[in-house]
Short mmCIF file of C-alpha atoms and ligand atoms in Angstrom, two decimals:
data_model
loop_
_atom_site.label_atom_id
_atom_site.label_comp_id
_atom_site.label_asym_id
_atom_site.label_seq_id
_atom_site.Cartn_x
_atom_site.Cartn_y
_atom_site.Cartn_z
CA UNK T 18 113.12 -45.41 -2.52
CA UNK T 19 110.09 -43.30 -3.27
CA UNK T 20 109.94 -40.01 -1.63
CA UNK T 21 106.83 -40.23 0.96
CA UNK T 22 104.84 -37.17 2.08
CA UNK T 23 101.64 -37.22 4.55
CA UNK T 24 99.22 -34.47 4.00
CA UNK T 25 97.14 -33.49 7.00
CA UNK T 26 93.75 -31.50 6.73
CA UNK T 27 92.88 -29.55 9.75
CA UNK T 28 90.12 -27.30 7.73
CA UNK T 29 90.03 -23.66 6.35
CA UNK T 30 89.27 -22.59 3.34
CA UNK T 31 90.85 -24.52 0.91
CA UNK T 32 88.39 -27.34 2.03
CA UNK T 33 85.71 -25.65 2.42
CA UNK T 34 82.08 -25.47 0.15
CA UNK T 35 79.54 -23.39 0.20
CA UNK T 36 76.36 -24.00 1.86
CA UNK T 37 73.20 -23.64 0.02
CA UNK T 38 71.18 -22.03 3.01
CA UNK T 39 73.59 -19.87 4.91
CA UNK T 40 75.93 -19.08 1.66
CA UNK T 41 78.64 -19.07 4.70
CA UNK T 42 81.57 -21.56 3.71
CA UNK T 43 81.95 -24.40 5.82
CA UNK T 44 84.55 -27.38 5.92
CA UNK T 45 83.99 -30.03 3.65
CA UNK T 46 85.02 -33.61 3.41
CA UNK T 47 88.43 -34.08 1.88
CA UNK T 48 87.73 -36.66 -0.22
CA UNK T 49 86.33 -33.65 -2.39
CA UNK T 50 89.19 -32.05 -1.89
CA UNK T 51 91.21 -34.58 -3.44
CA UNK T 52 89.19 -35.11 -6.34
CA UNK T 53 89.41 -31.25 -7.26
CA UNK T 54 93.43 -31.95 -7.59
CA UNK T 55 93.86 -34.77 -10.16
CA UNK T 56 97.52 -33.40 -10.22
CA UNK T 57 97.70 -35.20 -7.25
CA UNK T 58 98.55 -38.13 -8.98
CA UNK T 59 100.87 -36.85 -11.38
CA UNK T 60 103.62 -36.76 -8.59
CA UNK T 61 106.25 -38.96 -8.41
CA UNK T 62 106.06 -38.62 -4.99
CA UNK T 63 103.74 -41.05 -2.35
CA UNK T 64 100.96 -38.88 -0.95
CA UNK T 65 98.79 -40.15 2.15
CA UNK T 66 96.33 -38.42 3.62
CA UNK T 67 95.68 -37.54 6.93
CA UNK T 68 92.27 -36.13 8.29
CA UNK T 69 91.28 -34.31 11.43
CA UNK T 70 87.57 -34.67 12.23
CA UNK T 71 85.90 -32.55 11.94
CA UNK T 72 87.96 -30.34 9.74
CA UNK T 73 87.60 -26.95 11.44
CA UNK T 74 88.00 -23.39 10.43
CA UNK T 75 90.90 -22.39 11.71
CA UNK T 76 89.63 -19.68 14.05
CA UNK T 77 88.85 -22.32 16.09
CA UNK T 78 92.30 -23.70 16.31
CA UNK T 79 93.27 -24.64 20.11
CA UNK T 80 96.52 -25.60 22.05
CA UNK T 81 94.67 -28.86 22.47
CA UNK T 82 94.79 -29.59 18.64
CA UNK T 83 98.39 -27.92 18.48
CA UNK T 84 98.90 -30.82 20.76
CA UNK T 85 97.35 -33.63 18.61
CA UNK T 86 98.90 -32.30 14.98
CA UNK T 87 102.10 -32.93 16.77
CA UNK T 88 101.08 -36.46 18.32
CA UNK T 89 100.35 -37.25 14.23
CA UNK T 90 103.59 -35.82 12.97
CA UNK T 91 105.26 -37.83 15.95
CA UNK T 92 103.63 -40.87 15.11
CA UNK T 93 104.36 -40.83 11.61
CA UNK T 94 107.70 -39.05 11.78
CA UNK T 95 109.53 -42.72 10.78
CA UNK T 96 107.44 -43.18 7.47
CA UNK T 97 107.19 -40.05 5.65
CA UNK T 98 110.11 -37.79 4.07
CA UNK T 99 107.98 -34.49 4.88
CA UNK T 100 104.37 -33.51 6.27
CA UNK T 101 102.04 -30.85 4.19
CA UNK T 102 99.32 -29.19 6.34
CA UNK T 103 96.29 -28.03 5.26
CA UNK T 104 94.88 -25.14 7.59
CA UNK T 105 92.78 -22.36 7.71
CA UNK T 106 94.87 -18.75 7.33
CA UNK T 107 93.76 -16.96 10.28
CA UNK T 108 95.32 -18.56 12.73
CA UNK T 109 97.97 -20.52 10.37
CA UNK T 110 100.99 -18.49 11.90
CA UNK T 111 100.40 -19.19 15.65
CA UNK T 112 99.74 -22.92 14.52
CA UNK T 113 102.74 -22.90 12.80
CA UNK T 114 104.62 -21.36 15.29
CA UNK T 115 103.16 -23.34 18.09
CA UNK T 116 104.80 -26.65 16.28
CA UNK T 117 108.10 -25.15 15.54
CA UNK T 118 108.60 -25.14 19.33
CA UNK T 119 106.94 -28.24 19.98
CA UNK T 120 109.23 -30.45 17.24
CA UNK T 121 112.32 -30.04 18.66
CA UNK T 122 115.65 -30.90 16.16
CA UNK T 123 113.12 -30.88 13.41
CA UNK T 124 115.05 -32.76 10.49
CA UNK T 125 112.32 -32.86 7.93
CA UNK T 126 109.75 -30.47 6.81
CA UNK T 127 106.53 -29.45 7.89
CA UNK T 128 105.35 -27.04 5.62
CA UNK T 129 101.55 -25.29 6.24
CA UNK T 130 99.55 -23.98 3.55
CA UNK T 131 96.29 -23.05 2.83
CA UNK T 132 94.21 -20.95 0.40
CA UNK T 133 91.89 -17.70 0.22
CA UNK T 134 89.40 -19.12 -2.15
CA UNK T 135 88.10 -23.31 -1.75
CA UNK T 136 90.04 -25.27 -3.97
CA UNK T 137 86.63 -26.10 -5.78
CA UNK T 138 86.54 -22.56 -7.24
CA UNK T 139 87.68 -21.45 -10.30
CA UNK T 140 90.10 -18.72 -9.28
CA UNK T 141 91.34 -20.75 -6.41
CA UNK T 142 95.05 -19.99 -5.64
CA UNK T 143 94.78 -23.40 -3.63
CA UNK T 144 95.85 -26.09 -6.40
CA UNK T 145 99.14 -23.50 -6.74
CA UNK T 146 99.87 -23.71 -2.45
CA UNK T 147 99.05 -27.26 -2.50
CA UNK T 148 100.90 -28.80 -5.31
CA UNK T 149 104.30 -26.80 -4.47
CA UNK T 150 104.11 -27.24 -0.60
CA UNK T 151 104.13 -30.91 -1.67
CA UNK T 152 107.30 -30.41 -3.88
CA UNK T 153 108.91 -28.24 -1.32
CA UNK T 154 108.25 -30.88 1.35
CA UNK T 155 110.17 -33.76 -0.56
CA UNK T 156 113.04 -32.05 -1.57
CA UNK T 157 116.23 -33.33 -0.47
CA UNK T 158 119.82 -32.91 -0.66
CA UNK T 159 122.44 -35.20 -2.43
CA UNK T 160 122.82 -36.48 0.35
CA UNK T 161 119.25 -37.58 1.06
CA UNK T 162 118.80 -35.36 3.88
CA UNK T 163 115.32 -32.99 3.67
CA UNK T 164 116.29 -29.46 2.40
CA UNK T 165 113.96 -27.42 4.29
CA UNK T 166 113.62 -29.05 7.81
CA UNK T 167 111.39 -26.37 8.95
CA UNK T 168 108.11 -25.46 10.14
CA UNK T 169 107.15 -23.13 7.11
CA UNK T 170 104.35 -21.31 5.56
CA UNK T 171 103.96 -21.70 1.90
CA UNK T 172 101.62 -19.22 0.26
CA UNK T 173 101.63 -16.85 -2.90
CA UNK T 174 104.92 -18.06 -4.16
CA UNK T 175 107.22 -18.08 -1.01
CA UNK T 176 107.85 -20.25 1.55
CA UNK T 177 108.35 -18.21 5.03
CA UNK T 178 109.70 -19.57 8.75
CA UNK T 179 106.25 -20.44 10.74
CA UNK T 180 107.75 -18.72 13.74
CA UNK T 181 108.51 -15.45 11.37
CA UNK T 182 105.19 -14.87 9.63
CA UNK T 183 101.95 -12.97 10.24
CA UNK T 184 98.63 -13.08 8.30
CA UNK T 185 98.96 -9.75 6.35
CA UNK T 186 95.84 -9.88 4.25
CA UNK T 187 92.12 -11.36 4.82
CA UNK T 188 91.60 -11.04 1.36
CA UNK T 189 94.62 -11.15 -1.18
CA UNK T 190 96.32 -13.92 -2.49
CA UNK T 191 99.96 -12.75 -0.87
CA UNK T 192 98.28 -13.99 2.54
CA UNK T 193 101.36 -14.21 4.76
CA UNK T 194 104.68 -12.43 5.21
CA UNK T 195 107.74 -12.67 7.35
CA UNK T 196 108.38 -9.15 7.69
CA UNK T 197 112.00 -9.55 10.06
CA UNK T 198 112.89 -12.70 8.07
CA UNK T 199 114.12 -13.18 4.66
CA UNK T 200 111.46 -15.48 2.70
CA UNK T 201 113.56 -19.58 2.52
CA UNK T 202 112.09 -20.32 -0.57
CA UNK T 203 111.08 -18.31 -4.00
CA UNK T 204 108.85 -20.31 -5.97
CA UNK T 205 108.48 -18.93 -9.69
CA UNK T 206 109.18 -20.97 -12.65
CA UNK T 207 111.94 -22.30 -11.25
CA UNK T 208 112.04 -23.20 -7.10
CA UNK T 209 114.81 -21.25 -5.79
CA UNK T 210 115.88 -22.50 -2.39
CA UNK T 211 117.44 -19.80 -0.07
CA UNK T 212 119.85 -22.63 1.56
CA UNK T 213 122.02 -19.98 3.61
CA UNK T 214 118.35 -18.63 5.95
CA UNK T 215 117.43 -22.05 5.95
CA UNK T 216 118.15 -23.89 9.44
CA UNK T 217 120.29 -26.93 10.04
CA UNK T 218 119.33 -29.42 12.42
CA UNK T 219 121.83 -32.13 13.77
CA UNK T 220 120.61 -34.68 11.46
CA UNK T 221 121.96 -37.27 13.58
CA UNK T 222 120.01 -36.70 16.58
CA UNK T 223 116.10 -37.76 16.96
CA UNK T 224 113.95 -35.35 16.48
CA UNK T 225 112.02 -34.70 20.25
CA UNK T 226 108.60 -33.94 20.25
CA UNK T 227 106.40 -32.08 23.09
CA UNK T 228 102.79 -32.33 23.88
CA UNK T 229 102.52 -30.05 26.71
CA UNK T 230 101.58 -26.07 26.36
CA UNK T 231 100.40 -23.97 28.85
CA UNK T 232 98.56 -21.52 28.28
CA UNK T 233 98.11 -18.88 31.28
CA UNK T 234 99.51 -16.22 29.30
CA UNK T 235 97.59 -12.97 27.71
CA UNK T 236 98.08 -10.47 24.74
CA UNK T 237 97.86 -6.56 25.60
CA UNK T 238 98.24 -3.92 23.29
CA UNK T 239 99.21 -0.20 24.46
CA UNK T 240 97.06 2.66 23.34
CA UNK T 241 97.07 6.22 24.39
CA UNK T 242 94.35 6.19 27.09
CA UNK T 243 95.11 2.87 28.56
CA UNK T 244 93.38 2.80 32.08
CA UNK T 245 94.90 2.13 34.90
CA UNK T 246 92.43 0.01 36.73
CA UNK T 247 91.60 -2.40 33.46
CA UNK T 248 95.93 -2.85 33.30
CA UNK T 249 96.15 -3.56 36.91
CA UNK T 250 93.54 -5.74 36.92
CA UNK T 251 94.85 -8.17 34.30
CA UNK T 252 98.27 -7.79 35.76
CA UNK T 253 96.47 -9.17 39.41
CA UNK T 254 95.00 -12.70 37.52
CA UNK T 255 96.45 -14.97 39.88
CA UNK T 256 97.00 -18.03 37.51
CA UNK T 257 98.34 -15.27 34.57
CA UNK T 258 101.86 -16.52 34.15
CA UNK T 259 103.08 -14.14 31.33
CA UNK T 260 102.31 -11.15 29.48
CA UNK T 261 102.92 -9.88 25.75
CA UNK T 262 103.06 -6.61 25.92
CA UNK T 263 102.23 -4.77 22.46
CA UNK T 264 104.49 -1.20 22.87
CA UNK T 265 104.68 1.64 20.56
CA UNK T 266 107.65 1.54 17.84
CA UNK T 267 110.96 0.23 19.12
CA UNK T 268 109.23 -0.96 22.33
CA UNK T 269 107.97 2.33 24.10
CA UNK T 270 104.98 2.86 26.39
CA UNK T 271 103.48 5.91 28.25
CA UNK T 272 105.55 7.37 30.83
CA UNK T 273 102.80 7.51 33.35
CA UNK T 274 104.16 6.42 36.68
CA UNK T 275 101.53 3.87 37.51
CA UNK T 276 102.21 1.75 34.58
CA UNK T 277 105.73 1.35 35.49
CA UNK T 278 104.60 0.44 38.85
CA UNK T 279 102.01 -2.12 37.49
CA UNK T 280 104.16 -3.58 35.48
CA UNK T 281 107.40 -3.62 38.21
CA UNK T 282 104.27 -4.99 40.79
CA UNK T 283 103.83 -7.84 38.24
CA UNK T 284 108.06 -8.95 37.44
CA UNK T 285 108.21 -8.76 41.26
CA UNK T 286 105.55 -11.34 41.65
CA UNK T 287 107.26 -13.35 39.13
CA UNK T 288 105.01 -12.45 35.97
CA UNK T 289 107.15 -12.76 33.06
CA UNK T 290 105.94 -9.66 30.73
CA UNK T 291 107.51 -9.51 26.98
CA UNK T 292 107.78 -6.20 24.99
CA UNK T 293 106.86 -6.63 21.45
CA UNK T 294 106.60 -3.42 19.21
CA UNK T 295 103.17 -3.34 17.85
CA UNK T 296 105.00 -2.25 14.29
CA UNK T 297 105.24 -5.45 12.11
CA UNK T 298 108.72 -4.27 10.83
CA UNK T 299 111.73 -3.61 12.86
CA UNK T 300 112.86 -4.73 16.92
CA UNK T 301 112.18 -3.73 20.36
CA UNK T 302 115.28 -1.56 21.25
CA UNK T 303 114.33 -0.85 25.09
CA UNK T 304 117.64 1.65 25.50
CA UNK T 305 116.59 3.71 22.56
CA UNK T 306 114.23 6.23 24.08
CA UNK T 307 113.73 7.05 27.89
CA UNK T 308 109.87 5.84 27.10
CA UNK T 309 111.79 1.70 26.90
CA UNK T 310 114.17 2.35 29.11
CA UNK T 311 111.93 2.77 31.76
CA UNK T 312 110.01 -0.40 30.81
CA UNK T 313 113.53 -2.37 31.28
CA UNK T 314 113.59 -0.97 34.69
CA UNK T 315 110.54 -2.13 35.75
CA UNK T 316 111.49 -5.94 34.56
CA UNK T 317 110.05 -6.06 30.89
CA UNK T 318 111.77 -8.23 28.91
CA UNK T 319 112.90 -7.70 25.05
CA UNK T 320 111.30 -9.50 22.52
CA UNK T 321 113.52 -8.01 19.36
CA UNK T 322 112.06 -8.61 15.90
CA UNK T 323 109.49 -11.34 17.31
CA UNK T 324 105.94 -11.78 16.33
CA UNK T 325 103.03 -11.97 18.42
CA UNK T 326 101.78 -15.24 17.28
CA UNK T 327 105.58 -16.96 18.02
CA UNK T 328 106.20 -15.17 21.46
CA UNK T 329 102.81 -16.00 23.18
CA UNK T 330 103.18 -19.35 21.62
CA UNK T 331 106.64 -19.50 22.96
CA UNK T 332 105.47 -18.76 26.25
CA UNK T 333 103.12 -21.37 26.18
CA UNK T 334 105.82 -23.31 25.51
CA UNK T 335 108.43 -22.52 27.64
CA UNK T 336 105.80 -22.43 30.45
CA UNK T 337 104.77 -26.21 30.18
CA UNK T 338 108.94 -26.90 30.43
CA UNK T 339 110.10 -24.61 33.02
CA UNK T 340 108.40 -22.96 36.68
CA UNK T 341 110.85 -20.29 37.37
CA UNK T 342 109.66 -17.14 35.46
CA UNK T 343 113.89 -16.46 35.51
CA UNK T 344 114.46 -19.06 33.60
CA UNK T 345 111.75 -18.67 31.25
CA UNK T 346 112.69 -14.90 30.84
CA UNK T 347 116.25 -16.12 29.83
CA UNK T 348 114.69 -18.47 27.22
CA UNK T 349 112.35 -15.63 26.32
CA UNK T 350 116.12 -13.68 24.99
CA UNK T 351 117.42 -16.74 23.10
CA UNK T 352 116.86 -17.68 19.63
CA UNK T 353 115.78 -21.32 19.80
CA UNK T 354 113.78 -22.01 17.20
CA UNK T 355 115.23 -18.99 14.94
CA UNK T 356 112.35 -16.78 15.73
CA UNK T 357 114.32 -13.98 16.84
CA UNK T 358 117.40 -12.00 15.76
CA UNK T 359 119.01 -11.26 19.12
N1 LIG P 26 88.37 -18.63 8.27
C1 LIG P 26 89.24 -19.45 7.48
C2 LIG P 26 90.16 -20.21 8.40
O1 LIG P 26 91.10 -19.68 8.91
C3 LIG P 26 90.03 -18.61 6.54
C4 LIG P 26 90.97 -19.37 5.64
O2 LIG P 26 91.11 -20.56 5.66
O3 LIG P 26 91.62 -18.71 4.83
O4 LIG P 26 89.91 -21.35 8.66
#
């Protein structure tokens, strides 16, 4: 039977056109898209196209939409082999984590790509992200079963885990990187699959999709200076669930004694506040230096080699599933999507 693959445009740049007036790019209709890849129909694989309207630039990207990408993959899950999405790059990575938690027992892939100049262009490294996202999301085993059943981010020559990656660059071609994850797939002149990082579902089971996130959560970084009236303050939002908390290095904050408080204030009324090192390599170690420790006393709760985009998105998650912050906190220290190395 003929490998099938649904391609979904959200927006971003790879669809976009300039306009005449503004010279800003905006989104353009896919059909142009399409006709700017006549490789398209060189594959021997079934392509059908899926369109969200209106495309959108993907700084506009919303737990709403994270909601209805995964009501299309859902719907469609029966019919296709794999799913290629077309999104903007900014927010790419918490899109792509977003869905890694919402398709639970993922057995096929869902890979994301996207492109820093419009596929229209001349120097456009979009053709490149599109056609081998497409070949990536068909390939299967001997077996028939999908070879990468992940949520992944193809750019530049590598496929990454969704839940691993962060935008690195507004403005070179190597976009994305995983930088506590080894890449799954090398794509030179050969594709090299990387079979040992690459998760195994229980291809027997369904896969389960969810439609609910919630998102009462926040992102605050720590910076020498942080005031004490602006952190209590955010710490006080009633309806504020959860907190990422960006730290310095392996997961260390200022020693000042009202912080602690703040923070011990907020675990006691059942915030649940994660500490993730604002250094894109490496893990929170809380026990390392007497700057984490502290934070450990006062409730915080690890969030190793994780990414921003993955643990707010996890949150959001984890907070539409579960009410007791416990619970969530114990989820919070699990690997359950392979986002973190615990
Ligand atoms: N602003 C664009 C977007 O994220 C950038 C891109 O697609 O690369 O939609």
């Amino acid at each position: 039977m003929q490998t099938k693959v649904l391609l979904i445009y959200t927006g971003g740049t790879i669809g976009m056109n300039c306009n005449p007036r503004t010279k800003a790019l905006e989104p353009f209709d896919f059909e142009h898209l399409l006709s700017n890849v006549p490789e398209l129909n060189q594959f021997d694989t079934e392509i059908s196209t899926y369109q969200f309207l209106p495309p959108i630039d993907s700084s506009d990207m919303s737990p709403m939409r994270w909601t209805d990408l995964s009501h299309v993959i859902a719907d469609n899950y029966d019919n296709y082999d794999g799913f290629v999405v077309l999104h903007g790059t900014d927010t790419m990575a918490y899109t792509a984590s977003a869905l890694s938690y919402m398709l639970e027992n993922l057995t096929k892939p869902v890979i994301f790509t996207g492109s820093q100049l419009p596929i229209g262009q001349l120097r456009t490294d979009g053709k490149e992200n599109l056609i081998t996202s497409i070949e990536i999301a068909a390939a299967k085993n001997q077996d028939g079963t999908a070879i990468v059943p992940e949520v992944g981010i193809y750019f530049n020559g590598h496929l990454l885990r969704g839940n691993r990656t962060t935008k690195q660059s507004a403005d070179g071609f190597n976009a994305f990187e995983s930088f506590n994850y080894p890449h799954l797939v090398e794509a030179g002149v050969n594709i090299t699959y990387h079979k040992e990082m690459i998760r195994k579902p229980d291809f027997s089971k369904p896969m389960t999709p969810h439609f609910k996130l919630d998102n009462n959560v926040i992102i605050f970084s720590l910076f020498p200076g942080v005031r004490e009236d602006l952190i209590r303050h955010i710490i006080a939002t009633p309806n504020l669930k959860s907190i990422v908390m960006r730290t310095f290095g392996s997961g260390n904050a200022p020693q000042n004694p009202w912080l602690i408080s703040a923070l011990k204030e907020g675990t006691r009324k059942g915030k649940v506040i994660i500490n993730i090192s604002q250094c894109l390599e490496g893990r929170v170690e809380m026990g390392r230096y007497d700057t984490g420790y502290q934070l450990k006393e006062a409730g915080v709760v690890s969030g190793f080699d994780s990414t921003v985009e993955s643990a707010v998105t996890k949150l959001m998650f984890l907070q539409s599933q579960y009410d007791d912050p416990e619970q969530i906190r114990r989820y919070m220290q699990r690997s359950i999507r392979g986002e973190i190395t615990v």
